[in-house]
mmCIF file with all atom_site columns, C-alpha atoms in Angstrom:
data_model
loop_
_atom_site.group_PDB
_atom_site.id
_atom_site.type_symbol
_atom_site.label_atom_id
_atom_site.label_alt_id
_atom_site.label_comp_id
_atom_site.label_asym_id
_atom_site.label_entity_id
_atom_site.label_seq_id
_atom_site.pdbx_PDB_ins_code
_atom_site.Cartn_x
_atom_site.Cartn_y
_atom_site.Cartn_z
_atom_site.occupancy
_atom_site.B_iso_or_equiv
_atom_site.pdbx_formal_charge
_atom_site.auth_seq_id
_atom_site.auth_comp_id
_atom_site.auth_asym_id
_atom_site.auth_atom_id
_atom_site.pdbx_PDB_model_num
ATOM 1   C CA . UNK A 1 1   ? 148.930 219.187 99.069  1.00 55.00 ? 7   UNK A CA 1
ATOM 2   C CA . UNK A 1 2   ? 145.160 218.878 98.562  1.00 57.00 ? 8   UNK A CA 1
ATOM 3   C CA . UNK A 1 3   ? 145.129 215.855 100.883 1.00 62.00 ? 9   UNK A CA 1
ATOM 4   C CA . UNK A 1 4   ? 146.927 217.844 103.598 1.00 58.00 ? 10  UNK A CA 1
ATOM 5   C CA . UNK A 1 5   ? 144.446 220.735 103.282 1.00 57.00 ? 11  UNK A CA 1
ATOM 6   C CA . UNK A 1 6   ? 141.531 218.291 103.417 1.00 58.00 ? 12  UNK A CA 1
ATOM 7   C CA . UNK A 1 7   ? 142.935 216.650 106.587 1.00 60.00 ? 13  UNK A CA 1
ATOM 8   C CA . UNK A 1 8   ? 143.503 220.067 108.167 1.00 58.00 ? 14  UNK A CA 1
ATOM 9   C CA . UNK A 1 9   ? 139.952 221.092 107.323 1.00 54.00 ? 15  UNK A CA 1
ATOM 10  C CA . UNK A 1 10  ? 138.565 217.876 108.825 1.00 61.00 ? 16  UNK A CA 1
ATOM 11  C CA . UNK A 1 11  ? 140.658 218.404 111.954 1.00 59.00 ? 17  UNK A CA 1
ATOM 12  C CA . UNK A 1 12  ? 139.410 221.997 112.323 1.00 51.00 ? 18  UNK A CA 1
ATOM 13  C CA . UNK A 1 13  ? 135.834 220.854 111.812 1.00 48.00 ? 19  UNK A CA 1
ATOM 14  C CA . UNK A 1 14  ? 136.223 218.187 114.515 1.00 55.00 ? 20  UNK A CA 1
ATOM 15  C CA . UNK A 1 15  ? 137.748 220.690 116.949 1.00 48.00 ? 21  UNK A CA 1
ATOM 16  C CA . UNK A 1 16  ? 134.943 223.144 116.189 1.00 52.00 ? 22  UNK A CA 1
ATOM 17  C CA . UNK A 1 17  ? 132.271 220.496 116.842 1.00 46.00 ? 23  UNK A CA 1
ATOM 18  C CA . UNK A 1 18  ? 133.960 219.459 120.087 1.00 47.00 ? 24  UNK A CA 1
ATOM 19  C CA . UNK A 1 19  ? 134.174 223.069 121.293 1.00 47.00 ? 25  UNK A CA 1
ATOM 20  C CA . UNK A 1 20  ? 130.507 223.607 120.425 1.00 46.00 ? 26  UNK A CA 1
ATOM 21  C CA . UNK A 1 21  ? 129.539 220.532 122.447 1.00 43.00 ? 27  UNK A CA 1
ATOM 22  C CA . UNK A 1 22  ? 131.637 221.628 125.426 1.00 43.00 ? 28  UNK A CA 1
ATOM 23  C CA . UNK A 1 23  ? 130.198 225.141 125.274 1.00 44.00 ? 29  UNK A CA 1
ATOM 24  C CA . UNK A 1 24  ? 126.637 223.795 125.112 1.00 45.00 ? 30  UNK A CA 1
ATOM 25  C CA . UNK A 1 25  ? 127.089 221.924 128.402 1.00 51.00 ? 31  UNK A CA 1
ATOM 26  C CA . UNK A 1 26  ? 126.266 224.272 131.250 1.00 56.00 ? 32  UNK A CA 1
ATOM 27  C CA . UNK A 1 27  ? 128.015 223.180 134.415 1.00 77.00 ? 33  UNK A CA 1
ATOM 28  C CA . UNK A 1 28  ? 126.838 224.536 137.729 1.00 75.00 ? 34  UNK A CA 1
ATOM 29  C CA . UNK A 1 29  ? 129.226 226.154 140.141 1.00 87.00 ? 35  UNK A CA 1
ATOM 30  C CA . UNK A 1 30  ? 129.279 226.147 143.954 1.00 86.00 ? 36  UNK A CA 1
ATOM 31  C CA . UNK A 1 31  ? 127.743 229.633 143.750 1.00 91.00 ? 37  UNK A CA 1
ATOM 32  C CA . UNK A 1 32  ? 124.846 228.207 141.717 1.00 89.00 ? 38  UNK A CA 1
ATOM 33  C CA . UNK A 1 33  ? 124.341 225.439 144.285 1.00 89.00 ? 39  UNK A CA 1
ATOM 34  C CA . UNK A 1 34  ? 124.255 227.967 147.104 1.00 92.00 ? 40  UNK A CA 1
ATOM 35  C CA . UNK A 1 35  ? 121.723 230.106 145.252 1.00 94.00 ? 41  UNK A CA 1
ATOM 36  C CA . UNK A 1 36  ? 119.473 227.123 144.580 1.00 94.00 ? 42  UNK A CA 1
ATOM 37  C CA . UNK A 1 37  ? 119.624 225.837 148.145 1.00 94.00 ? 43  UNK A CA 1
ATOM 38  C CA . UNK A 1 38  ? 119.024 229.333 149.554 1.00 95.00 ? 44  UNK A CA 1
ATOM 39  C CA . UNK A 1 39  ? 115.853 229.515 147.455 1.00 96.00 ? 45  UNK A CA 1
ATOM 40  C CA . UNK A 1 40  ? 114.747 226.121 148.765 1.00 96.00 ? 46  UNK A CA 1
ATOM 41  C CA . UNK A 1 41  ? 115.548 227.213 152.328 1.00 95.00 ? 47  UNK A CA 1
ATOM 42  C CA . UNK A 1 42  ? 113.523 230.387 151.825 1.00 97.00 ? 48  UNK A CA 1
ATOM 43  C CA . UNK A 1 43  ? 110.660 228.230 150.524 1.00 97.00 ? 49  UNK A CA 1
ATOM 44  C CA . UNK A 1 44  ? 110.842 226.147 153.715 1.00 96.00 ? 50  UNK A CA 1
ATOM 45  C CA . UNK A 1 45  ? 110.722 229.256 155.891 1.00 96.00 ? 51  UNK A CA 1
ATOM 46  C CA . UNK A 1 46  ? 107.758 230.661 153.974 1.00 97.00 ? 52  UNK A CA 1
ATOM 47  C CA . UNK A 1 47  ? 106.076 227.264 154.258 1.00 96.00 ? 53  UNK A CA 1
ATOM 48  C CA . UNK A 1 48  ? 106.544 227.304 158.062 1.00 97.00 ? 54  UNK A CA 1
ATOM 49  C CA . UNK A 1 49  ? 104.984 230.779 158.126 1.00 97.00 ? 55  UNK A CA 1
ATOM 50  C CA . UNK A 1 50  ? 101.957 229.476 156.228 1.00 97.00 ? 56  UNK A CA 1
ATOM 51  C CA . UNK A 1 51  ? 102.794 231.468 153.090 1.00 98.00 ? 57  UNK A CA 1
ATOM 52  C CA . UNK A 1 52  ? 102.365 228.530 150.758 1.00 97.00 ? 58  UNK A CA 1
ATOM 53  C CA . UNK A 1 53  ? 101.945 230.531 147.534 1.00 97.00 ? 59  UNK A CA 1
ATOM 54  C CA . UNK A 1 54  ? 105.141 232.496 148.192 1.00 98.00 ? 60  UNK A CA 1
ATOM 55  C CA . UNK A 1 55  ? 106.923 229.251 149.077 1.00 97.00 ? 61  UNK A CA 1
ATOM 56  C CA . UNK A 1 56  ? 105.773 227.776 145.757 1.00 98.00 ? 62  UNK A CA 1
ATOM 57  C CA . UNK A 1 57  ? 107.197 230.775 143.868 1.00 98.00 ? 63  UNK A CA 1
ATOM 58  C CA . UNK A 1 58  ? 110.604 230.292 145.538 1.00 97.00 ? 64  UNK A CA 1
ATOM 59  C CA . UNK A 1 59  ? 110.488 226.591 144.779 1.00 98.00 ? 65  UNK A CA 1
ATOM 60  C CA . UNK A 1 60  ? 109.652 227.224 141.128 1.00 98.00 ? 66  UNK A CA 1
ATOM 61  C CA . UNK A 1 61  ? 112.575 229.656 140.866 1.00 98.00 ? 67  UNK A CA 1
ATOM 62  C CA . UNK A 1 62  ? 114.875 227.054 142.422 1.00 97.00 ? 68  UNK A CA 1
ATOM 63  C CA . UNK A 1 63  ? 113.652 224.441 139.964 1.00 98.00 ? 69  UNK A CA 1
ATOM 64  C CA . UNK A 1 64  ? 114.057 226.732 136.980 1.00 97.00 ? 70  UNK A CA 1
ATOM 65  C CA . UNK A 1 65  ? 117.597 227.676 137.999 1.00 96.00 ? 71  UNK A CA 1
ATOM 66  C CA . UNK A 1 66  ? 118.413 224.004 138.605 1.00 96.00 ? 72  UNK A CA 1
ATOM 67  C CA . UNK A 1 67  ? 117.178 223.136 135.124 1.00 95.00 ? 73  UNK A CA 1
ATOM 68  C CA . UNK A 1 68  ? 119.165 225.972 133.541 1.00 94.00 ? 74  UNK A CA 1
ATOM 69  C CA . UNK A 1 69  ? 122.328 224.848 135.331 1.00 94.00 ? 75  UNK A CA 1
ATOM 70  C CA . UNK A 1 70  ? 121.564 221.148 134.828 1.00 93.00 ? 76  UNK A CA 1
ATOM 71  C CA . UNK A 1 71  ? 121.738 220.510 138.544 1.00 94.00 ? 77  UNK A CA 1
ATOM 72  C CA . UNK A 1 72  ? 119.586 217.402 138.938 1.00 96.00 ? 78  UNK A CA 1
ATOM 73  C CA . UNK A 1 73  ? 119.865 217.266 142.725 1.00 95.00 ? 79  UNK A CA 1
ATOM 74  C CA . UNK A 1 74  ? 118.490 220.793 143.139 1.00 96.00 ? 80  UNK A CA 1
ATOM 75  C CA . UNK A 1 75  ? 115.742 220.076 140.632 1.00 97.00 ? 81  UNK A CA 1
ATOM 76  C CA . UNK A 1 76  ? 114.805 216.875 142.459 1.00 97.00 ? 82  UNK A CA 1
ATOM 77  C CA . UNK A 1 77  ? 114.528 218.657 145.806 1.00 97.00 ? 83  UNK A CA 1
ATOM 78  C CA . UNK A 1 78  ? 112.435 221.375 144.150 1.00 98.00 ? 84  UNK A CA 1
ATOM 79  C CA . UNK A 1 79  ? 110.084 218.737 142.708 1.00 98.00 ? 85  UNK A CA 1
ATOM 80  C CA . UNK A 1 80  ? 109.653 217.143 146.132 1.00 98.00 ? 86  UNK A CA 1
ATOM 81  C CA . UNK A 1 81  ? 109.053 220.543 147.751 1.00 98.00 ? 87  UNK A CA 1
ATOM 82  C CA . UNK A 1 82  ? 106.424 221.375 145.125 1.00 98.00 ? 88  UNK A CA 1
ATOM 83  C CA . UNK A 1 83  ? 104.643 218.094 145.877 1.00 98.00 ? 89  UNK A CA 1
ATOM 84  C CA . UNK A 1 84  ? 104.796 218.869 149.606 1.00 97.00 ? 90  UNK A CA 1
ATOM 85  C CA . UNK A 1 85  ? 103.299 222.322 149.123 1.00 98.00 ? 91  UNK A CA 1
ATOM 86  C CA . UNK A 1 86  ? 100.550 221.023 146.847 1.00 98.00 ? 92  UNK A CA 1
ATOM 87  C CA . UNK A 1 87  ? 99.665  218.383 149.437 1.00 97.00 ? 93  UNK A CA 1
ATOM 88  C CA . UNK A 1 88  ? 99.406  221.059 152.142 1.00 97.00 ? 94  UNK A CA 1
ATOM 89  C CA . UNK A 1 89  ? 97.116  223.061 149.857 1.00 96.00 ? 95  UNK A CA 1
ATOM 90  C CA . UNK A 1 90  ? 95.053  219.930 149.062 1.00 95.00 ? 96  UNK A CA 1
ATOM 91  C CA . UNK A 1 91  ? 95.753  220.464 145.368 1.00 95.00 ? 97  UNK A CA 1
ATOM 92  C CA . UNK A 1 92  ? 96.221  216.855 144.346 1.00 94.00 ? 98  UNK A CA 1
ATOM 93  C CA . UNK A 1 93  ? 96.278  217.079 140.527 1.00 93.00 ? 99  UNK A CA 1
ATOM 94  C CA . UNK A 1 94  ? 100.048 217.364 140.014 1.00 95.00 ? 100 UNK A CA 1
ATOM 95  C CA . UNK A 1 95  ? 101.453 215.852 143.204 1.00 97.00 ? 101 UNK A CA 1
ATOM 96  C CA . UNK A 1 96  ? 102.109 212.457 141.677 1.00 95.00 ? 102 UNK A CA 1
ATOM 97  C CA . UNK A 1 97  ? 103.822 214.033 138.667 1.00 96.00 ? 103 UNK A CA 1
ATOM 98  C CA . UNK A 1 98  ? 106.219 216.009 140.891 1.00 97.00 ? 104 UNK A CA 1
ATOM 99  C CA . UNK A 1 99  ? 106.960 212.965 143.056 1.00 97.00 ? 105 UNK A CA 1
ATOM 100 C CA . UNK A 1 100 ? 107.753 210.841 140.009 1.00 96.00 ? 106 UNK A CA 1
ATOM 101 C CA . UNK A 1 101 ? 110.015 213.538 138.568 1.00 97.00 ? 107 UNK A CA 1
ATOM 102 C CA . UNK A 1 102 ? 111.829 213.939 141.881 1.00 97.00 ? 108 UNK A CA 1
ATOM 103 C CA . UNK A 1 103 ? 112.285 210.184 142.203 1.00 96.00 ? 109 UNK A CA 1
ATOM 104 C CA . UNK A 1 104 ? 113.533 209.817 138.630 1.00 95.00 ? 110 UNK A CA 1
ATOM 105 C CA . UNK A 1 105 ? 116.034 212.636 139.054 1.00 96.00 ? 111 UNK A CA 1
ATOM 106 C CA . UNK A 1 106 ? 117.252 211.086 142.295 1.00 94.00 ? 112 UNK A CA 1
ATOM 107 C CA . UNK A 1 107 ? 117.521 207.716 140.594 1.00 92.00 ? 113 UNK A CA 1
ATOM 108 C CA . UNK A 1 108 ? 119.511 209.231 137.712 1.00 93.00 ? 114 UNK A CA 1
ATOM 109 C CA . UNK A 1 109 ? 122.138 210.514 140.161 1.00 92.00 ? 115 UNK A CA 1
ATOM 110 C CA . UNK A 1 110 ? 121.902 207.477 142.479 1.00 90.00 ? 116 UNK A CA 1
ATOM 111 C CA . UNK A 1 111 ? 120.818 209.577 145.452 1.00 92.00 ? 117 UNK A CA 1
ATOM 112 C CA . UNK A 1 112 ? 119.116 207.262 147.935 1.00 90.00 ? 118 UNK A CA 1
ATOM 113 C CA . UNK A 1 113 ? 118.010 210.165 150.160 1.00 92.00 ? 119 UNK A CA 1
ATOM 114 C CA . UNK A 1 114 ? 116.015 211.803 147.371 1.00 95.00 ? 120 UNK A CA 1
ATOM 115 C CA . UNK A 1 115 ? 114.591 208.470 146.267 1.00 94.00 ? 121 UNK A CA 1
ATOM 116 C CA . UNK A 1 116 ? 113.558 207.564 149.807 1.00 94.00 ? 122 UNK A CA 1
ATOM 117 C CA . UNK A 1 117 ? 112.037 210.991 150.410 1.00 96.00 ? 123 UNK A CA 1
ATOM 118 C CA . UNK A 1 118 ? 109.976 210.608 147.240 1.00 97.00 ? 124 UNK A CA 1
ATOM 119 C CA . UNK A 1 119 ? 108.509 207.381 148.630 1.00 96.00 ? 125 UNK A CA 1
ATOM 120 C CA . UNK A 1 120 ? 107.865 208.949 152.046 1.00 96.00 ? 126 UNK A CA 1
ATOM 121 C CA . UNK A 1 121 ? 106.011 211.803 150.418 1.00 97.00 ? 127 UNK A CA 1
ATOM 122 C CA . UNK A 1 122 ? 104.163 209.323 148.220 1.00 97.00 ? 128 UNK A CA 1
ATOM 123 C CA . UNK A 1 123 ? 103.104 207.616 151.441 1.00 97.00 ? 129 UNK A CA 1
ATOM 124 C CA . UNK A 1 124 ? 101.777 210.882 152.887 1.00 97.00 ? 130 UNK A CA 1
ATOM 125 C CA . UNK A 1 125 ? 99.934  211.608 149.659 1.00 97.00 ? 131 UNK A CA 1
ATOM 126 C CA . UNK A 1 126 ? 98.341  208.144 149.603 1.00 97.00 ? 132 UNK A CA 1
ATOM 127 C CA . UNK A 1 127 ? 97.371  208.489 153.267 1.00 97.00 ? 133 UNK A CA 1
ATOM 128 C CA . UNK A 1 128 ? 95.584  211.755 152.479 1.00 96.00 ? 134 UNK A CA 1
ATOM 129 C CA . UNK A 1 129 ? 93.619  209.844 149.813 1.00 96.00 ? 135 UNK A CA 1
ATOM 130 C CA . UNK A 1 130 ? 92.717  207.175 152.418 1.00 97.00 ? 136 UNK A CA 1
ATOM 131 C CA . UNK A 1 131 ? 94.766  204.556 150.556 1.00 97.00 ? 137 UNK A CA 1
ATOM 132 C CA . UNK A 1 132 ? 96.322  203.243 153.736 1.00 97.00 ? 138 UNK A CA 1
ATOM 133 C CA . UNK A 1 133 ? 97.634  199.886 152.504 1.00 96.00 ? 139 UNK A CA 1
ATOM 134 C CA . UNK A 1 134 ? 99.427  201.512 149.566 1.00 96.00 ? 140 UNK A CA 1
ATOM 135 C CA . UNK A 1 135 ? 100.760 204.195 151.922 1.00 96.00 ? 141 UNK A CA 1
ATOM 136 C CA . UNK A 1 136 ? 102.283 201.497 154.149 1.00 96.00 ? 142 UNK A CA 1
ATOM 137 C CA . UNK A 1 137 ? 103.938 199.848 151.148 1.00 95.00 ? 143 UNK A CA 1
ATOM 138 C CA . UNK A 1 138 ? 105.399 203.200 150.073 1.00 95.00 ? 144 UNK A CA 1
ATOM 139 C CA . UNK A 1 139 ? 106.713 203.850 153.607 1.00 95.00 ? 145 UNK A CA 1
ATOM 140 C CA . UNK A 1 140 ? 108.335 200.424 153.780 1.00 93.00 ? 146 UNK A CA 1
ATOM 141 C CA . UNK A 1 141 ? 109.929 200.974 150.397 1.00 92.00 ? 147 UNK A CA 1
ATOM 142 C CA . UNK A 1 142 ? 111.336 204.302 151.605 1.00 92.00 ? 148 UNK A CA 1
ATOM 143 C CA . UNK A 1 143 ? 112.900 202.555 154.589 1.00 90.00 ? 149 UNK A CA 1
ATOM 144 C CA . UNK A 1 144 ? 114.400 199.905 152.342 1.00 89.00 ? 150 UNK A CA 1
ATOM 145 C CA . UNK A 1 145 ? 115.925 202.584 150.137 1.00 88.00 ? 151 UNK A CA 1
ATOM 146 C CA . UNK A 1 146 ? 117.370 204.429 153.124 1.00 83.00 ? 152 UNK A CA 1
ATOM 147 C CA . UNK A 1 147 ? 118.941 201.297 154.571 1.00 81.00 ? 153 UNK A CA 1
ATOM 148 C CA . UNK A 1 148 ? 119.715 199.162 151.512 1.00 74.00 ? 154 UNK A CA 1
ATOM 149 C CA . UNK A 1 149 ? 121.428 201.118 148.766 1.00 60.00 ? 155 UNK A CA 1
ATOM 150 C CA . UNK A 1 150 ? 121.467 198.010 146.583 1.00 58.00 ? 156 UNK A CA 1
ATOM 151 C CA . UNK A 1 151 ? 117.819 198.736 145.792 1.00 56.00 ? 157 UNK A CA 1
ATOM 152 C CA . UNK A 1 152 ? 118.801 201.737 143.688 1.00 54.00 ? 158 UNK A CA 1
ATOM 153 C CA . UNK A 1 153 ? 117.990 200.355 140.259 1.00 52.00 ? 159 UNK A CA 1
ATOM 154 C CA . UNK A 1 154 ? 115.354 200.468 137.538 1.00 48.00 ? 160 UNK A CA 1
ATOM 155 C CA . UNK A 1 155 ? 113.202 197.923 139.385 1.00 54.00 ? 161 UNK A CA 1
ATOM 156 C CA . UNK A 1 156 ? 112.260 200.662 141.892 1.00 58.00 ? 162 UNK A CA 1
ATOM 157 C CA . UNK A 1 157 ? 111.683 203.159 139.108 1.00 55.00 ? 163 UNK A CA 1
ATOM 158 C CA . UNK A 1 158 ? 109.084 200.845 137.597 1.00 57.00 ? 164 UNK A CA 1
ATOM 159 C CA . UNK A 1 159 ? 107.553 200.218 141.012 1.00 56.00 ? 165 UNK A CA 1
ATOM 160 C CA . UNK A 1 160 ? 107.155 203.929 141.684 1.00 59.00 ? 166 UNK A CA 1
ATOM 161 C CA . UNK A 1 161 ? 105.412 204.540 138.381 1.00 52.00 ? 167 UNK A CA 1
ATOM 162 C CA . UNK A 1 162 ? 102.955 201.705 139.047 1.00 53.00 ? 168 UNK A CA 1
ATOM 163 C CA . UNK A 1 163 ? 102.185 202.615 142.659 1.00 53.00 ? 169 UNK A CA 1
#
């Protein structure tokens, strides 16, 4: 009888741990995706109007919501948008950090569009620093990513960090 109670207790403990793990995983819904992409769209519109600070606030909200919902794609696009806005404001300190984060998130979900966009933006950033040869390499790498999905591997991740 004691053995049966012990087995039942172990089973209940395992079920409890499993339910805790499932509950801890926040899964985003289509409604969450729409909200995140509407924020990013609003950031684009504010950017086009020259309201870069307001666009940055929308982008930060989109990133925060993406992180809360564990939506890597939304977070990656927010990182790339933040880098774009910082470049337009000539605030170079954190551009590289945002580009790397965006690329790594895109790499984690095997999204060649995000990865390629990160390299294109890296190219623009390098061009603004008058590093033309490195900018050309980054542009060529973006094209390779767009047209050769076999390049989506850790080799590129290491390349991006070293560029």
